[in-house]
C-alpha cells in the first residue's frame, strides 16, 4: 500500500515526487475541502518491515535550501494517509537553545522517517511517524547540499479492535482539560438562560398581567379614557412590513438554513462525521442544502401570499438568490485568488460543473415546486386585530430604543452564551484541532436558539409598550444580530489566536466567514421573528380590541 499525501505543500517545497505520479480519485466533499491526494514514494506493504530504505538522493540548490529553511522556520509539516489513517510530522526543526539572537539559530531538515504501524490480525489499527533526531540536514547556510532521504517501517501487533482505531484522534478534543472548558461553557450558557428566563417570568409576565388587568378594568368602566401602551396600537401592530417580498425571502432562506443545521446535527450525533472522514461534512452540506431548497420556496411564497403579495415569481427568485447570490460572488473571487496562488483550494472545472448541475437540476426545481405548493396553500395571515386604514404616528423615542442599540443588546447575550465554544469550532475549521464532541455543540446550539428567542421577545414587548408598531423587521434584525457579533469575533481570532497571514489566507478567512455569519444572521433572524410573532399574537388574543 502506498501512503498518500497532499500534493500542493510538498510540491511548493520541491520535495521528492514519484516519477509516475498517481492521483487519488476524490469525492465532492474532499475536493471542496481542498484535498488533492497523490501517491507518495514510501511503500508500506502489510507486515513488510524495512530498515533504512532509500527514498531518493537529491541535490538541493541554494534557492531550494532557502525555501526549505523558510518552511522549517514556519513549522511546516506533512500529512499523509495510510489505510485512511492520518500521519503527521514536521519537516524539520529549529535549534534555538542558548541563542538570544535570531541570526544564530540553526535550521535542520529531517532526512529519516520511521513509520510505526500497529495491526490486529489482518487490519491496520494505528500508524505514526517519528523523525530520527540524529539524521538531520543543516540548512543554516545558503549553499548546495546533497540530501539522501530514508525511511524505516516497523510493524507491531496490538489488541485494539478495528472498530476503536479512530478513538485516538478524538482524544485531543475530549481530554479532561478541554472537557472542563466545554462544560464550563455550557454552565455559563445555562446561567445566562436561567437569568434571562427569570427576567421574563418575574418582570415581563408581571408587567403583562398588570396590563391585562388594567385593560379589563378599562373595558368594564366603559369610559372614554384614552388607551395607552401596546393596546393603543392594536390597529397597527399587524400592519404588513415594508419590503414584504424581501422579508418573506429572508424567512424562507432562514428556515432552510435552520433545517440544514438540524439535519447536520442529526448526522453528527449518529457518528457520520467521525475524525478524518475527509469531505463528509462538505458533501452533506451541499446535498442537504440542495434537497431542502423546497422548504425555502414553500415558506417564502406561502408567507408572501399571506401578506397579500402579488408577484410570487419574483419573490421566489429573490429567495433563491438571497443566500446563494452572495455565496456565489464570494466563491468566484476566492477561487480566482486560489488559482493565482496555485493553491489546491481552487476547485477544478469539473467540480464547478458538478455543483452547477446540482443547483440547476436539483436546487432550482425543488425551489420552484416548493413555491408552487406555498402559493396554492391558500393560508391566511392570522391576526387577532383588524388593521386600520392609516398608520398611527410613532412617537419620538430615545436613542437607545433605535434599531442599532437594540441589535447590540439583542446580539450580545446569545453571543456571550456561545463564545467559549466558538474558539474550538474556529480551531477545528481554520486550524488543526479535531472537533468530535457534537453532543455538547448541540446543547450549545439549543441554548443559542433559546436565548435568541427570549431576548427578541423581551425587546419586542418594550418596543410595543413604547407604541412603536414597526416590530417586524426589528425582531428579525435583533434575532440575527448575533451573526454580526460572531463576525466581530473573527477579527479577534484572526489577529490574536491564529497564525494566518498573507492576502490569500486573509481573503479566504474573512470571505467565507462572512458567508457563514450571514447564514447565521438569516437563521437566527428567522428564529427571533417567529418567537416574536407567537408572543405578539398571544398578547393581542388575550385582550378585546375593537
PDB file of N, CA, C and O in Angstrom, residues 472-500:
ATOM      1  N   UNK A 472     -41.765  44.176  12.959  1.00  0.00           N
ATOM      2  CA  UNK A 472     -41.469  43.026  12.089  1.00  0.00           C
ATOM      3  C   UNK A 472     -39.975  42.931  11.752  1.00  0.00           C
ATOM      4  O   UNK A 472     -39.310  41.952  12.089  1.00  0.00           O
ATOM      5  N   UNK A 473     -39.485  43.952  11.082  1.00  0.00           N
ATOM      6  CA  UNK A 473     -38.073  43.953  10.705  1.00  0.00           C
ATOM      7  C   UNK A 473     -37.178  44.045  11.931  1.00  0.00           C
ATOM      8  O   UNK A 473     -36.094  43.453  11.962  1.00  0.00           O
ATOM      9  N   UNK A 474     -37.621  44.796  12.966  1.00  0.00           N
ATOM     10  CA  UNK A 474     -36.795  44.957  14.157  1.00  0.00           C
ATOM     11  C   UNK A 474     -36.547  43.609  14.839  1.00  0.00           C
ATOM     12  O   UNK A 474     -35.428  43.326  15.272  1.00  0.00           O
ATOM     13  N   UNK A 475     -37.589  42.785  14.938  1.00  0.00           N
ATOM     14  CA  UNK A 475     -37.407  41.479  15.576  1.00  0.00           C
ATOM     15  C   UNK A 475     -36.471  40.585  14.761  1.00  0.00           C
ATOM     16  O   UNK A 475     -35.662  39.833  15.325  1.00  0.00           O
ATOM     17  N   UNK A 476     -36.561  40.672  13.441  1.00  0.00           N
ATOM     18  CA  UNK A 476     -35.670  39.877  12.589  1.00  0.00           C
ATOM     19  C   UNK A 476     -34.225  40.351  12.738  1.00  0.00           C
ATOM     20  O   UNK A 476     -33.304  39.538  12.890  1.00  0.00           O
ATOM     21  N   UNK A 477     -34.016  41.655  12.709  1.00  0.00           N
ATOM     22  CA  UNK A 477     -32.659  42.193  12.822  1.00  0.00           C
ATOM     23  C   UNK A 477     -32.067  41.920  14.202  1.00  0.00           C
ATOM     24  O   UNK A 477     -30.874  41.605  14.314  1.00  0.00           O
ATOM     25  N   UNK A 478     -32.888  42.047  15.255  1.00  0.00           N
ATOM     26  CA  UNK A 478     -32.384  41.780  16.600  1.00  0.00           C
ATOM     27  C   UNK A 478     -32.031  40.303  16.766  1.00  0.00           C
ATOM     28  O   UNK A 478     -31.013  39.957  17.381  1.00  0.00           O
ATOM     29  N   UNK A 479     -32.871  39.422  16.215  1.00  0.00           N
ATOM     30  CA  UNK A 479     -32.565  37.999  16.309  1.00  0.00           C
ATOM     31  C   UNK A 479     -31.294  37.626  15.563  1.00  0.00           C
ATOM     32  O   UNK A 479     -30.484  36.822  16.045  1.00  0.00           O
ATOM     33  N   UNK A 480     -31.101  38.217  14.391  1.00  0.00           N
ATOM     34  CA  UNK A 480     -29.937  37.873  13.582  1.00  0.00           C
ATOM     35  C   UNK A 480     -28.666  38.599  13.945  1.00  0.00           C
ATOM     36  O   UNK A 480     -27.597  38.285  13.402  1.00  0.00           O
ATOM     37  N   UNK A 481     -28.729  39.558  14.868  1.00  0.00           N
ATOM     38  CA  UNK A 481     -27.548  40.371  15.184  1.00  0.00           C
ATOM     39  C   UNK A 481     -26.422  39.554  15.799  1.00  0.00           C
ATOM     40  O   UNK A 481     -25.269  40.003  15.798  1.00  0.00           O
ATOM     41  N   UNK A 482     -26.710  38.353  16.305  1.00  0.00           N
ATOM     42  CA  UNK A 482     -25.645  37.501  16.832  1.00  0.00           C
ATOM     43  C   UNK A 482     -24.633  37.159  15.746  1.00  0.00           C
ATOM     44  O   UNK A 482     -23.439  36.999  16.013  1.00  0.00           O
ATOM     45  N   UNK A 483     -25.100  37.049  14.496  1.00  0.00           N
ATOM     46  CA  UNK A 483     -24.183  36.801  13.389  1.00  0.00           C
ATOM     47  C   UNK A 483     -23.151  37.894  13.231  1.00  0.00           C
ATOM     48  O   UNK A 483     -21.997  37.633  12.877  1.00  0.00           O
ATOM     49  N   UNK A 484     -23.545  39.151  13.525  1.00  0.00           N
ATOM     50  CA  UNK A 484     -22.587  40.258  13.456  1.00  0.00           C
ATOM     51  C   UNK A 484     -21.552  40.149  14.568  1.00  0.00           C
ATOM     52  O   UNK A 484     -20.371  40.461  14.366  1.00  0.00           O
ATOM     53  N   UNK A 485     -21.976  39.709  15.752  1.00  0.00           N
ATOM     54  CA  UNK A 485     -21.027  39.520  16.842  1.00  0.00           C
ATOM     55  C   UNK A 485     -20.048  38.397  16.523  1.00  0.00           C
ATOM     56  O   UNK A 485     -18.860  38.478  16.871  1.00  0.00           O
ATOM     57  N   UNK A 486     -20.533  37.335  15.879  1.00  0.00           N
ATOM     58  CA  UNK A 486     -19.631  36.239  15.506  1.00  0.00           C
ATOM     59  C   UNK A 486     -18.590  36.729  14.502  1.00  0.00           C
ATOM     60  O   UNK A 486     -17.405  36.358  14.577  1.00  0.00           O
ATOM     61  N   UNK A 487     -19.007  37.602  13.579  1.00  0.00           N
ATOM     62  CA  UNK A 487     -18.037  38.127  12.601  1.00  0.00           C
ATOM     63  C   UNK A 487     -17.030  39.046  13.284  1.00  0.00           C
ATOM     64  O   UNK A 487     -15.855  39.086  12.894  1.00  0.00           O
ATOM     65  N   UNK A 488     -17.491  39.795  14.305  1.00  0.00           N
ATOM     66  CA  UNK A 488     -16.550  40.607  15.069  1.00  0.00           C
ATOM     67  C   UNK A 488     -15.546  39.720  15.799  1.00  0.00           C
ATOM     68  O   UNK A 488     -14.360  40.064  15.920  1.00  0.00           O
ATOM     69  N   UNK A 489     -16.002  38.554  16.269  1.00  0.00           N
ATOM     70  CA  UNK A 489     -15.091  37.607  16.903  1.00  0.00           C
ATOM     71  C   UNK A 489     -14.047  37.099  15.906  1.00  0.00           C
ATOM     72  O   UNK A 489     -12.922  36.757  16.306  1.00  0.00           O
ATOM     73  N   UNK A 490     -14.420  37.032  14.634  1.00  0.00           N
ATOM     74  CA  UNK A 490     -13.461  36.618  13.600  1.00  0.00           C
ATOM     75  C   UNK A 490     -12.237  37.536  13.587  1.00  0.00           C
ATOM     76  O   UNK A 490     -11.103  37.064  13.411  1.00  0.00           O
ATOM     77  N   UNK A 491     -12.459  38.829  13.749  1.00  0.00           N
ATOM     78  CA  UNK A 491     -11.338  39.769  13.791  1.00  0.00           C
ATOM     79  C   UNK A 491     -10.409  39.445  14.956  1.00  0.00           C
ATOM     80  O   UNK A 491      -9.180  39.402  14.798  1.00  0.00           O
ATOM     81  N   UNK A 492     -11.017  39.208  16.125  1.00  0.00           N
ATOM     82  CA  UNK A 492     -10.202  38.880  17.299  1.00  0.00           C
ATOM     83  C   UNK A 492      -9.450  37.570  17.074  1.00  0.00           C
ATOM     84  O   UNK A 492      -8.247  37.472  17.376  1.00  0.00           O
ATOM     85  N   UNK A 493     -10.126  36.547  16.562  1.00  0.00           N
ATOM     86  CA  UNK A 493      -9.481  35.257  16.380  1.00  0.00           C
ATOM     87  C   UNK A 493      -8.336  35.350  15.373  1.00  0.00           C
ATOM     88  O   UNK A 493      -7.267  34.758  15.575  1.00  0.00           O
ATOM     89  N   UNK A 494      -8.546  36.084  14.302  1.00  0.00           N
ATOM     90  CA  UNK A 494      -7.528  36.164  13.244  1.00  0.00           C
ATOM     91  C   UNK A 494      -6.252  36.818  13.763  1.00  0.00           C
ATOM     92  O   UNK A 494      -5.144  36.327  13.507  1.00  0.00           O
ATOM     93  N   UNK A 495      -6.390  37.928  14.461  1.00  0.00           N
ATOM     94  CA  UNK A 495      -5.216  38.689  14.879  1.00  0.00           C
ATOM     95  C   UNK A 495      -4.634  38.220  16.208  1.00  0.00           C
ATOM     96  O   UNK A 495      -3.433  38.389  16.448  1.00  0.00           O
ATOM     97  N   UNK A 496      -5.455  37.631  17.095  1.00  0.00           N
ATOM     98  CA  UNK A 496      -4.956  37.270  18.420  1.00  0.00           C
ATOM     99  C   UNK A 496      -4.708  35.778  18.596  1.00  0.00           C
ATOM    100  O   UNK A 496      -3.843  35.402  19.394  1.00  0.00           O
ATOM    101  N   UNK A 497      -5.414  34.925  17.886  1.00  0.00           N
ATOM    102  CA  UNK A 497      -5.314  33.483  18.121  1.00  0.00           C
ATOM    103  C   UNK A 497      -4.689  32.713  16.973  1.00  0.00           C
ATOM    104  O   UNK A 497      -4.095  31.662  17.196  1.00  0.00           O
ATOM    105  N   UNK A 498      -4.827  33.184  15.752  1.00  0.00           N
ATOM    106  CA  UNK A 498      -4.334  32.410  14.605  1.00  0.00           C
ATOM    107  C   UNK A 498      -2.969  32.922  14.167  1.00  0.00           C
ATOM    108  O   UNK A 498      -2.550  34.027  14.517  1.00  0.00           O
ATOM    109  N   UNK A 499      -2.297  32.099  13.377  1.00  0.00           N
ATOM    110  CA  UNK A 499      -1.013  32.475  12.790  1.00  0.00           C
ATOM    111  C   UNK A 499      -1.158  32.746  11.298  1.00  0.00           C
ATOM    112  O   UNK A 499      -0.171  32.722  10.557  1.00  0.00           O
ATOM    113  N   UNK A 500      -2.377  33.008  10.843  1.00  0.00           N
ATOM    114  CA  UNK A 500      -2.596  33.233   9.427  1.00  0.00           C
ATOM    115  C   UNK A 500      -2.049  34.591   9.002  1.00  0.00           C
ATOM    116  O   UNK A 500      -2.077  35.554   9.767  1.00  0.00           O
TER     117      UNK A 500
END
